[in-house]
Tab-separated table of C-alpha atoms and ligand atoms in Angstrom:
chain	number	residue	atom	x	y	z
A	1	UNK	CA	0.000	0.000	0.000
A	2	UNK	CA	0.955	3.616	-0.344
A	3	UNK	CA	3.050	5.311	2.302
A	4	UNK	CA	0.872	8.431	1.797
A	5	UNK	CA	-2.057	8.909	4.165
A	6	UNK	CA	-4.013	10.965	1.616
A	7	UNK	CA	-4.551	9.580	-1.881
A	8	UNK	CA	-1.796	10.417	-4.320
A	9	UNK	CA	-2.707	12.974	-6.984
A	10	UNK	CA	-2.562	11.971	-10.631
A	11	UNK	CA	-2.941	14.740	-13.200
A	12	UNK	CA	-3.783	13.684	-16.763
A	13	UNK	CA	-3.458	16.292	-19.502
A	14	UNK	CA	-5.742	15.593	-22.447
A	15	UNK	CA	-9.031	13.744	-22.753
A	16	UNK	CA	-8.272	12.162	-26.140
A	17	UNK	CA	-7.822	8.412	-26.585
A	18	UNK	CA	-4.674	8.238	-24.459
A	19	UNK	CA	-5.987	10.430	-21.610
A	20	UNK	CA	-9.385	8.741	-21.563
A	21	UNK	CA	-7.898	5.246	-21.384
A	22	UNK	CA	-5.503	6.357	-18.631
A	23	UNK	CA	-8.311	7.890	-16.535
A	24	UNK	CA	-10.532	4.840	-16.985
A	25	UNK	CA	-7.718	2.498	-15.942
A	26	UNK	CA	-7.330	4.446	-12.674
A	27	UNK	CA	-11.003	4.531	-11.734
A	28	UNK	CA	-10.650	1.994	-8.926
A	29	UNK	CA	-7.079	2.870	-7.933
A	30	UNK	CA	-6.398	4.562	-4.555
A	31	UNK	CA	-5.588	7.886	-6.234
A	32	UNK	CA	-7.303	11.213	-6.913
A	33	UNK	CA	-7.342	11.885	-10.669
A	34	UNK	CA	-7.689	15.296	-12.346
A	35	UNK	CA	-8.153	15.340	-16.119
A	36	UNK	CA	-7.422	18.723	-17.722
A	37	UNK	CA	-8.453	19.505	-21.288
A	38	UNK	CA	-9.007	22.747	-23.161
A	39	UNK	CA	-12.198	21.291	-24.630
A	40	UNK	CA	-14.959	19.568	-22.682
A	41	UNK	CA	-15.381	16.602	-25.026
A	42	UNK	CA	-13.554	13.456	-26.036
A	43	UNK	CA	-13.287	13.509	-29.819
A	44	UNK	CA	-13.333	10.435	-32.045
A	45	UNK	CA	-10.919	11.915	-34.604
A	46	UNK	CA	-11.078	9.003	-37.091
A	47	UNK	CA	-14.652	10.031	-38.006
A	48	UNK	CA	-14.051	13.787	-38.264
A	49	UNK	CA	-14.270	13.595	-42.047
A	50	UNK	CA	-17.804	12.161	-41.796
A	51	UNK	CA	-18.827	15.136	-39.648
A	52	UNK	CA	-17.170	17.496	-42.139
A	53	UNK	CA	-19.029	15.980	-45.101
A	54	UNK	CA	-22.480	15.839	-43.536
A	55	UNK	CA	-22.898	12.164	-42.568
A	56	UNK	CA	-22.500	12.296	-38.774
A	57	UNK	CA	-23.383	15.071	-36.334
A	58	UNK	CA	-20.922	16.664	-33.906
A	59	UNK	CA	-22.640	14.828	-31.042
A	60	UNK	CA	-22.075	11.449	-32.684
A	61	UNK	CA	-18.300	11.838	-32.757
A	62	UNK	CA	-17.741	13.922	-29.608
A	63	UNK	CA	-18.763	12.720	-26.145
A	64	UNK	CA	-18.898	14.950	-23.052
A	65	UNK	CA	-15.900	14.193	-20.804
A	66	UNK	CA	-17.963	15.020	-17.730
A	67	UNK	CA	-20.554	12.462	-18.790
A	68	UNK	CA	-17.851	9.848	-19.498
A	69	UNK	CA	-16.388	10.324	-15.994
A	70	UNK	CA	-19.620	10.674	-14.039
A	71	UNK	CA	-19.376	7.165	-12.566
A	72	UNK	CA	-15.650	7.411	-11.803
A	73	UNK	CA	-15.884	8.885	-8.301
A	74	UNK	CA	-12.122	9.547	-8.039
A	75	UNK	CA	-11.902	11.362	-11.391
A	76	UNK	CA	-12.640	15.071	-11.826
A	77	UNK	CA	-12.539	17.093	-15.016
A	78	UNK	CA	-11.286	20.686	-15.393
A	79	UNK	CA	-11.721	22.791	-18.543
A	80	UNK	CA	-8.413	24.668	-18.860
A	81	UNK	CA	-5.471	25.048	-21.247
A	82	UNK	CA	-2.136	23.835	-19.910
A	83	UNK	CA	0.542	26.453	-20.523
A	84	UNK	CA	3.617	25.366	-18.550
A	85	UNK	CA	5.164	22.979	-16.041
A	86	UNK	CA	7.000	23.404	-12.759
A	87	UNK	CA	8.666	19.990	-12.634
A	88	UNK	CA	10.717	20.867	-9.503
A	89	UNK	CA	7.602	21.837	-7.569
A	90	UNK	CA	5.541	19.148	-9.357
A	91	UNK	CA	2.840	21.496	-10.580
A	92	UNK	CA	1.004	21.910	-13.884
A	93	UNK	CA	0.281	25.532	-14.771
A	94	UNK	CA	-2.911	26.158	-16.708
A	95	UNK	CA	-5.309	28.897	-17.750
A	96	UNK	CA	-9.096	28.768	-17.453
A	97	UNK	CA	-11.214	30.145	-20.330
A	98	UNK	CA	-11.159	33.870	-19.634
A	99	UNK	CA	-7.508	33.880	-18.699
A	100	UNK	CA	-7.372	33.103	-14.961
A	101	UNK	CA	-4.261	31.137	-14.045
A	102	UNK	CA	-4.471	27.900	-12.092
A	103	UNK	CA	-1.990	25.329	-10.901
A	104	UNK	CA	-2.446	21.637	-10.268
A	105	UNK	CA	-0.064	19.799	-7.946
A	106	UNK	CA	0.693	16.173	-8.818
A	107	UNK	CA	2.473	13.095	-7.542
A	108	UNK	CA	2.193	11.466	-10.987
A	109	UNK	CA	1.698	13.258	-14.290
A	110	UNK	CA	0.430	11.663	-17.507
A	111	UNK	CA	0.727	13.986	-20.507
A	112	UNK	CA	-1.513	13.104	-23.469
A	113	UNK	CA	-1.840	16.366	-25.419
A	114	UNK	CA	-1.897	14.892	-28.956
A	115	UNK	CA	-0.530	16.729	-31.995
A	116	UNK	CA	-1.542	19.630	-34.266
A	117	UNK	CA	-1.591	19.982	-38.015
A	118	UNK	CA	1.815	20.999	-39.364
A	119	UNK	CA	2.133	23.359	-42.330
A	120	UNK	CA	5.882	22.658	-42.547
A	121	UNK	CA	6.890	26.184	-41.580
A	122	UNK	CA	4.101	27.881	-43.567
A	123	UNK	CA	1.553	28.594	-40.856
A	124	UNK	CA	0.164	31.362	-43.063
A	125	UNK	CA	-1.429	28.618	-45.246
A	126	UNK	CA	-3.779	27.770	-42.378
A	127	UNK	CA	-6.044	30.764	-43.034
A	128	UNK	CA	-6.881	29.391	-46.534
A	129	UNK	CA	-6.436	25.672	-45.955
A	130	UNK	CA	-7.913	24.406	-42.685
A	131	UNK	CA	-6.493	21.229	-41.230
A	132	UNK	CA	-8.550	18.419	-39.746
A	133	UNK	CA	-7.762	17.824	-36.099
A	134	UNK	CA	-10.593	19.290	-34.032
A	135	UNK	CA	-14.359	19.573	-34.052
A	136	UNK	CA	-14.115	23.211	-35.090
A	137	UNK	CA	-11.863	22.163	-38.030
A	138	UNK	CA	-14.517	19.661	-39.156
A	139	UNK	CA	-17.298	22.265	-38.882
A	140	UNK	CA	-15.247	24.832	-40.732
A	141	UNK	CA	-14.562	22.294	-43.517
A	142	UNK	CA	-18.293	21.484	-43.633
A	143	UNK	CA	-19.009	25.196	-44.051
A	144	UNK	CA	-16.395	25.527	-46.801
A	145	UNK	CA	-17.540	22.439	-48.736
A	146	UNK	CA	-21.312	22.968	-48.710
A	147	UNK	CA	-20.805	26.737	-49.058
A	148	UNK	CA	-18.705	26.142	-52.200
A	149	UNK	CA	-21.558	24.299	-53.962
A	150	UNK	CA	-23.962	27.131	-53.008
A	151	UNK	CA	-21.635	29.820	-54.349
A	152	UNK	CA	-21.017	27.823	-57.530
A	153	UNK	CA	-24.793	27.656	-58.080
A	154	UNK	CA	-25.197	31.445	-57.873
A	155	UNK	CA	-21.978	32.369	-59.720
A	156	UNK	CA	-22.539	34.027	-63.106
A	157	UNK	CA	-18.950	33.923	-64.355
A	158	UNK	CA	-18.021	30.403	-65.613
A	159	UNK	CA	-14.423	30.827	-64.363
A	160	UNK	CA	-15.647	31.633	-60.881
A	161	UNK	CA	-18.073	28.722	-60.977
A	162	UNK	CA	-15.257	26.336	-61.948
A	163	UNK	CA	-13.160	27.667	-59.073
A	164	UNK	CA	-15.960	27.020	-56.548
A	165	UNK	CA	-16.354	23.523	-57.939
A	166	UNK	CA	-12.661	22.670	-57.531
A	167	UNK	CA	-11.526	21.121	-54.258
A	168	UNK	CA	-7.804	20.664	-53.612
A	169	UNK	CA	-6.597	18.372	-50.825
A	170	UNK	CA	-3.007	18.363	-49.619
A	171	UNK	CA	-1.799	15.057	-48.127
A	172	UNK	CA	-2.760	11.569	-49.369
A	173	UNK	CA	-2.694	9.781	-46.003
A	174	UNK	CA	-5.915	8.270	-44.588
A	175	UNK	CA	-7.559	11.654	-43.868
A	176	UNK	CA	-6.831	13.148	-47.309
A	177	UNK	CA	-7.997	9.961	-49.048
A	178	UNK	CA	-11.153	9.743	-46.928
A	179	UNK	CA	-12.029	13.375	-47.638
A	180	UNK	CA	-11.321	13.013	-51.369
A	181	UNK	CA	-13.598	9.972	-51.598
A	182	UNK	CA	-16.339	11.717	-49.644
A	183	UNK	CA	-16.219	14.849	-51.793
A	184	UNK	CA	-16.646	12.836	-55.002
A	185	UNK	CA	-19.466	10.813	-53.402
A	186	UNK	CA	-21.183	14.023	-52.383
A	187	UNK	CA	-20.874	15.398	-55.905
A	188	UNK	CA	-21.929	12.257	-57.758
A	189	UNK	CA	-24.629	10.921	-55.414
A	190	UNK	CA	-25.912	13.093	-52.567
A	191	UNK	CA	-26.073	16.443	-54.379
A	192	UNK	CA	-26.767	15.053	-57.844
A	193	UNK	CA	-30.394	16.194	-58.184
A	194	UNK	CA	-30.404	19.212	-55.880
A	195	UNK	CA	-29.068	22.088	-57.965
A	196	UNK	CA	-30.642	23.901	-60.936
A	197	UNK	CA	-27.730	25.803	-62.497
A	198	UNK	CA	-24.735	23.587	-61.819
A	199	UNK	CA	-24.098	19.910	-62.288
A	200	UNK	CA	-22.412	18.890	-58.982
A	201	UNK	CA	-20.854	15.917	-60.803
A	202	UNK	CA	-18.556	18.414	-62.514
A	203	UNK	CA	-16.850	19.072	-59.164
A	204	UNK	CA	-13.124	18.343	-59.451
A	205	UNK	CA	-11.272	16.828	-56.519
A	206	UNK	CA	-7.470	17.140	-56.734
A	207	UNK	CA	-5.312	15.181	-54.310
A	208	UNK	CA	-1.665	16.310	-53.859
A	209	UNK	CA	1.133	14.468	-52.091
A	210	UNK	CA	4.927	14.635	-52.267
A	211	UNK	CA	5.123	10.813	-52.049
A	212	UNK	CA	4.703	8.261	-54.810
A	213	UNK	CA	1.211	6.975	-53.992
A	214	UNK	CA	-1.805	7.465	-51.718
A	215	UNK	CA	-1.983	5.512	-48.426
A	216	UNK	CA	1.705	4.542	-48.796
A	217	UNK	CA	1.728	3.318	-45.149
A	218	UNK	CA	-0.559	0.418	-46.147
A	219	UNK	CA	2.148	-1.104	-48.408
A	220	UNK	CA	2.429	-1.153	-52.227
A	221	UNK	CA	-0.433	-3.589	-52.922
A	222	UNK	CA	-3.156	-1.835	-50.910
A	223	UNK	CA	-1.800	1.557	-51.913
A	224	UNK	CA	-2.184	0.648	-55.617
A	225	UNK	CA	-5.744	-0.586	-54.958
A	226	UNK	CA	-6.558	2.667	-53.176
A	227	UNK	CA	-5.149	4.689	-56.102
A	228	UNK	CA	-7.279	2.692	-58.577
A	229	UNK	CA	-10.417	3.130	-56.427
A	230	UNK	CA	-9.819	6.879	-56.139
A	231	UNK	CA	-9.301	7.261	-59.907
A	232	UNK	CA	-12.506	5.309	-60.550
A	233	UNK	CA	-14.359	7.728	-58.292
A	234	UNK	CA	-12.986	10.609	-60.344
A	235	UNK	CA	-10.335	11.913	-57.926
A	236	UNK	CA	-7.374	13.455	-59.814
A	237	UNK	CA	-4.153	12.211	-58.232
A	238	UNK	CA	-1.099	14.495	-58.201
A	239	UNK	CA	1.545	12.305	-56.590
A	240	UNK	CA	5.156	13.470	-56.276
A	241	UNK	CA	3.822	17.058	-56.164
A	242	UNK	CA	4.942	19.382	-53.372
A	243	UNK	CA	2.565	22.245	-52.552
A	244	UNK	CA	4.661	25.390	-52.177
A	245	UNK	CA	2.033	28.124	-51.936
A	246	UNK	CA	-1.608	28.410	-50.879
A	247	UNK	CA	-3.849	31.456	-51.130
A	248	UNK	CA	-7.496	32.451	-51.310
A	249	UNK	CA	-7.854	31.261	-54.909
A	250	UNK	CA	-5.846	28.061	-55.031
A	251	UNK	CA	-2.350	26.643	-54.781
A	252	UNK	CA	0.994	26.212	-56.497
A	253	UNK	CA	2.528	22.728	-56.707
A	254	UNK	CA	6.028	21.697	-57.798
A	255	UNK	CA	6.037	18.432	-59.734
A	256	UNK	CA	8.752	15.753	-59.990
A	257	UNK	CA	10.205	17.567	-63.021
A	258	UNK	CA	10.773	20.689	-60.882
A	259	UNK	CA	8.096	22.673	-62.774
A	260	UNK	CA	5.559	24.626	-60.722
A	261	UNK	CA	1.907	24.603	-61.766
A	262	UNK	CA	-0.882	26.815	-60.490
A	263	UNK	CA	-4.291	25.235	-59.669
A	264	UNK	CA	-7.348	27.427	-59.156
A	265	UNK	CA	-9.477	26.050	-56.305
A	266	UNK	CA	-11.770	27.938	-53.934
A	267	UNK	CA	-11.492	25.152	-51.365
A	268	UNK	CA	-8.075	23.939	-50.214
A	269	UNK	CA	-7.909	21.478	-47.309
A	270	UNK	CA	-4.677	20.496	-45.570
A	271	UNK	CA	-4.114	17.053	-44.055
A	272	UNK	CA	-0.320	16.693	-44.430
A	273	UNK	CA	2.022	16.564	-41.459
A	274	UNK	CA	1.747	16.822	-37.688
A	275	UNK	CA	3.504	18.796	-35.000
A	276	UNK	CA	3.398	18.524	-31.206
A	277	UNK	CA	1.624	21.419	-29.444
A	278	UNK	CA	3.543	24.262	-27.757
A	279	UNK	CA	2.898	22.531	-24.423
A	280	UNK	CA	5.262	19.700	-25.488
A	281	UNK	CA	8.091	22.209	-25.968
A	282	UNK	CA	7.429	23.676	-22.508
A	283	UNK	CA	7.538	20.210	-20.960
A	284	UNK	CA	10.769	19.281	-22.774
A	285	UNK	CA	12.350	22.505	-21.529
A	286	UNK	CA	11.097	22.079	-17.972
A	287	UNK	CA	12.408	18.546	-17.547
A	288	UNK	CA	15.308	18.473	-20.012
A	289	UNK	CA	13.700	15.883	-22.281
A	290	UNK	CA	14.626	15.383	-25.946
A	291	UNK	CA	12.109	15.946	-28.726
A	292	UNK	CA	11.983	14.540	-32.266
A	293	UNK	CA	11.664	16.690	-35.413
A	294	UNK	CA	7.896	17.035	-34.948
A	295	UNK	CA	8.379	18.144	-31.317
A	296	UNK	CA	7.149	14.844	-29.822
A	297	UNK	CA	8.776	13.979	-26.510
A	298	UNK	CA	11.196	11.041	-26.526
A	299	UNK	CA	10.324	8.606	-23.748
A	300	UNK	CA	11.976	5.589	-22.118
A	301	UNK	CA	10.558	2.084	-22.691
A	302	UNK	CA	8.322	2.550	-19.618
A	303	UNK	CA	6.921	5.729	-21.287
A	304	UNK	CA	8.456	8.053	-18.692
A	305	UNK	CA	10.739	11.004	-19.307
A	306	UNK	CA	14.448	10.445	-18.392
A	307	UNK	CA	15.204	11.557	-14.792
A	308	UNK	CA	11.463	11.973	-14.110
A	309	UNK	CA	9.849	8.626	-13.262
A	310	UNK	CA	6.771	10.574	-12.113
A	311	UNK	CA	6.094	11.950	-15.633
A	312	UNK	CA	4.762	9.774	-18.455
A	313	UNK	CA	4.092	11.021	-21.989
A	314	UNK	CA	1.640	8.950	-24.048
A	315	UNK	CA	-0.296	8.877	-27.309
A	316	UNK	CA	0.503	11.034	-30.321
A	317	UNK	CA	2.678	13.423	-28.266
A	318	UNK	CA	5.230	10.750	-27.403
A	319	UNK	CA	8.097	9.487	-29.542
A	320	UNK	CA	9.143	5.854	-29.063
A	321	UNK	CA	10.492	3.320	-31.581
A	322	UNK	CA	8.818	5.141	-34.512
A	323	UNK	CA	5.371	4.011	-33.307
A	324	UNK	CA	2.695	5.558	-35.556
A	325	UNK	CA	0.305	8.279	-34.365
A	326	UNK	CA	-2.795	6.109	-34.349
A	327	UNK	CA	-5.642	5.560	-31.915
A	328	UNK	CA	-4.489	2.065	-30.939
A	329	UNK	CA	-1.060	3.334	-29.835
A	330	UNK	CA	-2.759	6.112	-27.839
A	331	UNK	CA	-5.135	3.712	-26.079
A	332	UNK	CA	-2.454	1.143	-25.253
A	333	UNK	CA	0.081	3.715	-24.013
A	334	UNK	CA	-2.552	5.549	-21.925
A	335	UNK	CA	-3.606	2.274	-20.343
A	336	UNK	CA	0.016	1.209	-19.703
A	337	UNK	CA	0.979	4.517	-18.025
A	338	UNK	CA	-2.054	4.349	-15.732
A	339	UNK	CA	-1.380	0.716	-14.843
A	340	UNK	CA	2.228	1.588	-14.019
A	341	UNK	CA	1.081	4.396	-11.706
A	342	UNK	CA	-1.409	2.087	-10.037
A	343	UNK	CA	1.197	-0.633	-9.404
A	344	UNK	CA	3.648	1.897	-7.952
A	345	UNK	CA	1.005	3.510	-5.721
A	346	UNK	CA	0.006	0.069	-4.460
A	347	UNK	CA	3.655	-0.634	-3.616
A	348	UNK	CA	4.018	-3.359	-6.258
A	349	UNK	CA	6.740	-3.911	-8.879
A	350	UNK	CA	6.729	-1.655	-11.907
A	351	UNK	CA	5.442	-3.375	-15.083
A	352	UNK	CA	7.706	-4.732	-17.831
A	353	UNK	CA	8.607	-2.209	-20.580
A	354	UNK	CA	5.777	-1.172	-22.893
A	355	UNK	CA	5.162	-3.432	-25.888
A	356	UNK	CA	2.815	-2.362	-28.657
A	357	UNK	CA	0.367	-4.926	-29.999
A	358	UNK	CA	-0.379	-3.905	-33.577
A	359	UNK	CA	-4.023	-4.749	-34.262
A	360	UNK	CA	-3.908	-3.257	-37.771
A	361	UNK	CA	-5.374	-0.205	-39.450
A	362	UNK	CA	-8.043	0.692	-41.968
A	363	UNK	CA	-8.913	3.616	-44.242
A	364	UNK	CA	-12.268	4.391	-45.853
A	365	UNK	CA	-12.348	5.431	-49.514
A	366	UNK	CA	-16.046	5.399	-50.461
A	367	UNK	CA	-19.205	3.373	-49.947
A	368	UNK	CA	-18.187	-0.278	-50.303
A	369	UNK	CA	-14.502	0.664	-50.692
A	370	UNK	CA	-11.896	0.606	-47.907
A	371	UNK	CA	-8.468	-0.881	-47.244
A	372	UNK	CA	-7.606	-2.829	-44.123
A	373	UNK	CA	-4.240	-4.177	-43.019
A	374	UNK	CA	-3.902	-6.405	-39.939
A	375	UNK	CA	-0.715	-8.514	-39.843
A	376	UNK	CA	-0.760	-10.816	-42.869
A	377	UNK	CA	-4.418	-9.946	-43.564
A	378	UNK	CA	-4.772	-7.369	-46.373
A	379	UNK	CA	-8.299	-6.501	-47.473
A	380	UNK	CA	-9.619	-4.004	-49.996
A	381	UNK	CA	-12.931	-3.238	-51.730
A	382	UNK	CA	-16.077	-4.567	-50.041
A	383	UNK	CA	-14.323	-6.945	-47.560
A	384	UNK	CA	-12.091	-4.036	-46.478
A	385	UNK	CA	-15.157	-1.836	-46.033
A	386	UNK	CA	-16.958	-4.406	-43.881
A	387	UNK	CA	-13.815	-4.727	-41.720
A	388	UNK	CA	-13.633	-0.916	-41.461
A	389	UNK	CA	-17.286	-0.793	-40.301
A	390	UNK	CA	-16.700	-3.343	-37.534
A	391	UNK	CA	-13.566	-1.590	-36.240
A	392	UNK	CA	-15.242	1.813	-36.062
A	393	UNK	CA	-18.415	0.529	-34.459
A	394	UNK	CA	-16.365	-1.324	-31.836
A	395	UNK	CA	-14.222	1.678	-30.906
A	396	UNK	CA	-16.694	4.571	-31.119
A	397	UNK	CA	-16.970	6.001	-27.609
A	398	UNK	CA	-20.270	5.435	-25.787
A	399	UNK	CA	-22.998	2.952	-26.729
A	400	UNK	CA	-25.451	5.760	-27.676
A	401	UNK	CA	-22.981	7.145	-30.215
A	402	UNK	CA	-22.336	3.630	-31.495
A	403	UNK	CA	-26.035	2.951	-32.001
A	404	UNK	CA	-26.619	6.412	-33.483
A	405	UNK	CA	-23.742	5.976	-35.948
A	406	UNK	CA	-24.936	2.521	-37.057
A	407	UNK	CA	-28.476	3.808	-37.738
A	408	UNK	CA	-27.119	6.859	-39.562
A	409	UNK	CA	-24.802	4.741	-41.720
A	410	UNK	CA	-27.595	2.341	-42.676
A	411	UNK	CA	-29.815	5.302	-43.647
A	412	UNK	CA	-27.040	7.199	-45.445
A	413	UNK	CA	-25.753	4.222	-47.403
A	414	UNK	CA	-29.223	2.968	-48.347
A	415	UNK	CA	-30.780	6.327	-49.301
A	416	UNK	CA	-27.687	8.263	-50.421
A	417	UNK	CA	-28.711	11.216	-48.249
A	418	UNK	CA	-26.733	13.173	-45.658
A	419	UNK	CA	-28.641	14.800	-42.831
A	420	UNK	CA	-25.899	16.802	-41.118
A	421	UNK	CA	-25.388	19.581	-43.619
A	422	UNK	CA	-26.208	22.674	-41.549
A	423	UNK	CA	-23.493	25.320	-41.538
A	424	UNK	CA	-23.193	28.933	-40.475
A	425	UNK	CA	-22.866	31.231	-43.478
A	426	UNK	CA	-20.523	33.668	-41.736
A	427	UNK	CA	-17.461	32.671	-39.727
A	428	UNK	CA	-17.961	33.081	-35.981
A	429	UNK	CA	-17.142	36.608	-34.772
A	430	UNK	CA	-14.036	36.155	-32.614
A	431	UNK	CA	-14.875	39.284	-30.599
A	432	UNK	CA	-17.974	37.476	-29.302
A	433	UNK	CA	-15.952	34.416	-28.322
A	434	UNK	CA	-16.880	33.565	-24.733
A	435	UNK	CA	-13.472	31.957	-24.270
A	436	UNK	CA	-11.565	35.083	-25.332
A	437	UNK	CA	-9.846	36.850	-22.412
A	438	UNK	CA	-11.844	39.898	-21.230
A	439	UNK	CA	-10.405	43.375	-21.874
A	440	UNK	CA	-9.837	43.879	-18.126
A	441	UNK	CA	-8.765	40.512	-16.716
A	442	UNK	CA	-10.496	39.764	-13.418
A	443	UNK	CA	-8.560	39.068	-10.241
A	444	UNK	CA	-7.137	35.569	-9.998
A	445	UNK	CA	-9.724	32.909	-9.243
A	446	UNK	CA	-9.911	30.903	-6.110
A	447	UNK	CA	-9.128	27.825	-8.194
A	448	UNK	CA	-11.154	24.730	-8.894
A	449	UNK	CA	-11.429	21.752	-6.652
A	450	UNK	CA	-8.268	19.730	-7.100
A	451	UNK	CA	-6.364	22.835	-8.257
A	452	UNK	CA	-5.084	25.922	-6.569
A	453	UNK	CA	-4.697	29.445	-7.831
A	454	UNK	CA	-1.206	30.241	-8.960
Z	1	FAD	C1	-8.756	13.253	-39.095
Z	1	FAD	C2	-8.076	12.124	-38.373
Z	1	FAD	C3	-8.334	10.807	-38.725
Z	1	FAD	C4	-7.723	9.757	-38.046
Z	1	FAD	N1	-8.017	8.467	-38.420
Z	1	FAD	C5	-7.493	7.458	-37.717
Z	1	FAD	C6	-7.837	6.102	-38.006
Z	1	FAD	O1	-8.623	5.840	-38.924
Z	1	FAD	N2	-7.306	5.114	-37.244
Z	1	FAD	C7	-6.441	5.398	-36.211
Z	1	FAD	O2	-5.997	4.476	-35.519
Z	1	FAD	N3	-6.081	6.646	-35.920
Z	1	FAD	C8	-6.586	7.682	-36.639
Z	1	FAD	N4	-6.242	8.967	-36.331
Z	1	FAD	C9	-5.246	9.202	-35.272
Z	1	FAD	C10	-5.860	9.139	-33.896
Z	1	FAD	O3	-7.079	9.851	-33.847
Z	1	FAD	C11	-4.850	9.694	-32.920
Z	1	FAD	O4	-3.716	8.858	-32.965
Z	1	FAD	C12	-5.386	9.751	-31.495
Z	1	FAD	O5	-6.496	10.615	-31.430
Z	1	FAD	C13	-4.287	10.231	-30.538
Z	1	FAD	O6	-4.814	10.273	-29.247
Z	1	FAD	P1	-4.162	11.234	-28.163
Z	1	FAD	O7	-4.963	11.034	-26.921
Z	1	FAD	O8	-2.712	11.055	-28.118
Z	1	FAD	O9	-4.401	12.704	-28.727
Z	1	FAD	P2	-5.765	13.439	-29.047
Z	1	FAD	O10	-6.859	12.491	-29.350
Z	1	FAD	O11	-5.413	14.456	-30.082
Z	1	FAD	O12	-6.130	14.169	-27.692
Z	1	FAD	C14	-5.336	15.199	-27.170
Z	1	FAD	C15	-6.163	16.002	-26.202
Z	1	FAD	O13	-5.317	16.930	-25.537
Z	1	FAD	C16	-5.972	18.171	-25.452
Z	1	FAD	N5	-4.950	19.220	-25.354
Z	1	FAD	C17	-3.979	19.513	-26.242
Z	1	FAD	N6	-3.227	20.533	-25.806
Z	1	FAD	C18	-3.737	20.890	-24.588
Z	1	FAD	C19	-3.407	21.876	-23.637
Z	1	FAD	N7	-2.373	22.711	-23.821
Z	1	FAD	N8	-4.150	21.972	-22.518
Z	1	FAD	C20	-5.206	21.134	-22.311
Z	1	FAD	N9	-5.560	20.172	-23.183
Z	1	FAD	C21	-4.846	20.056	-24.311
Z	1	FAD	C22	-6.776	18.261	-26.731
Z	1	FAD	O14	-7.867	19.164	-26.601
Z	1	FAD	C23	-7.254	16.818	-26.908
Z	1	FAD	O15	-8.497	16.580	-26.306
Z	1	FAD	C24	-6.832	10.037	-37.003
Z	1	FAD	C25	-6.566	11.361	-36.638
Z	1	FAD	C26	-7.186	12.394	-37.321
Z	1	FAD	C27	-6.895	13.821	-36.926
């Protein structure tokens, strides 16, 4: 048993897959757990593209963290953005919406902050080409996509109409491929009979990637099948093309021959590259840890930071043995870190080093078309799609979301309709943002339970 008379404090940063699995694994441990996230929901990122293209609602892919933890009596949730670390004093420094500073003391810290979209040093592209990492990204892509068809319909100039009907995607990994497939399905099925001036089927979807083929991580055979399926859907593949400039009206891409070509496209979406959040840099600095090129923290085989056995880094934000940034790695590392803490708190031996069990991965291309790779098993076409369905139903968080998604998929696939197409015509006015700091910051708060004002 613990030598402490009061329960030890475990702070978990992030309520994504890694943070959620860590918190759940500690629910019966003799510890007090505080989960801090800057959003109040757990997001099922693998289905963001379905929210962006009108199949699933926000509620079906995002579950309230408070609701998920309501039966875990030793777990509390705090909505705050972590800004810094005091590793000597063992405190996490955070800011509540509105700007008030807070600090959270810990005996054990599990950091699961995920990654951001990387624009490879061109952050200015983000204003024209949203990435796809958060719920607000998905809703802003939904607004851009359905808005583009509306503006094409009312455009008088044929050039302008063509521009609205051209969608350029940067990055041919799973997210870029999934979005490309969805956009062509929208154009050729869902929207087919809805417009009077335009023919949505004329919508062009251009997919750019500096590599040789789409879904290269699935190996040459499945990658070739994915390329063939995309071409059949009408997606124009621009492989070996590096996007060097993005603006309001399109992009510039440099091909293998070194020539740059301009593509006019009113909608540019960015799914290439990831980068650890600023918080990872602060942590590395505070505890002297090494980071890889994407800013992910390098961890020891027990997922802790060198010289700091009380700090674990898990999920996408950690760098270990070139493990991929996928949900399965996040879940397994979150669970392992929590189990390690539990064993130590209970005075038992630390677990053996972390070992990843690769259960495979899948990517959706279109209705009846997906690729799935699990060990020697390689599936594509309809068998791949059925495998994809099972995986996503099994892992979607919360049984209500699971049931809701199944019913929606049956309806969508059978009737070729998409119900979740509402979007706000104007971007949200940032000055009315309730999370924005007030002009005159109030005095420091008295802190939340589990935290203390700093
Ligand atoms: C569009 C998309 C599609 C994907 N498809 C697949 C797929 O098909 N299969 C698959 O296996 N994987 C897929 N992935 C990858 C998978 O979703 C990630 O590997 C997984 O979400 C990583 O989990 P995580 O907990 O490490 O990070 P995340 O899920 O990103 O969670 C990080 C959490 O930390 C919070 N946070 C970050 N910074 C702070 C801060 N400073 N203060 C407070 N909170 C903070 C964030 O709000 C977030 O809730 C996909 C990812 C994306 C974006």
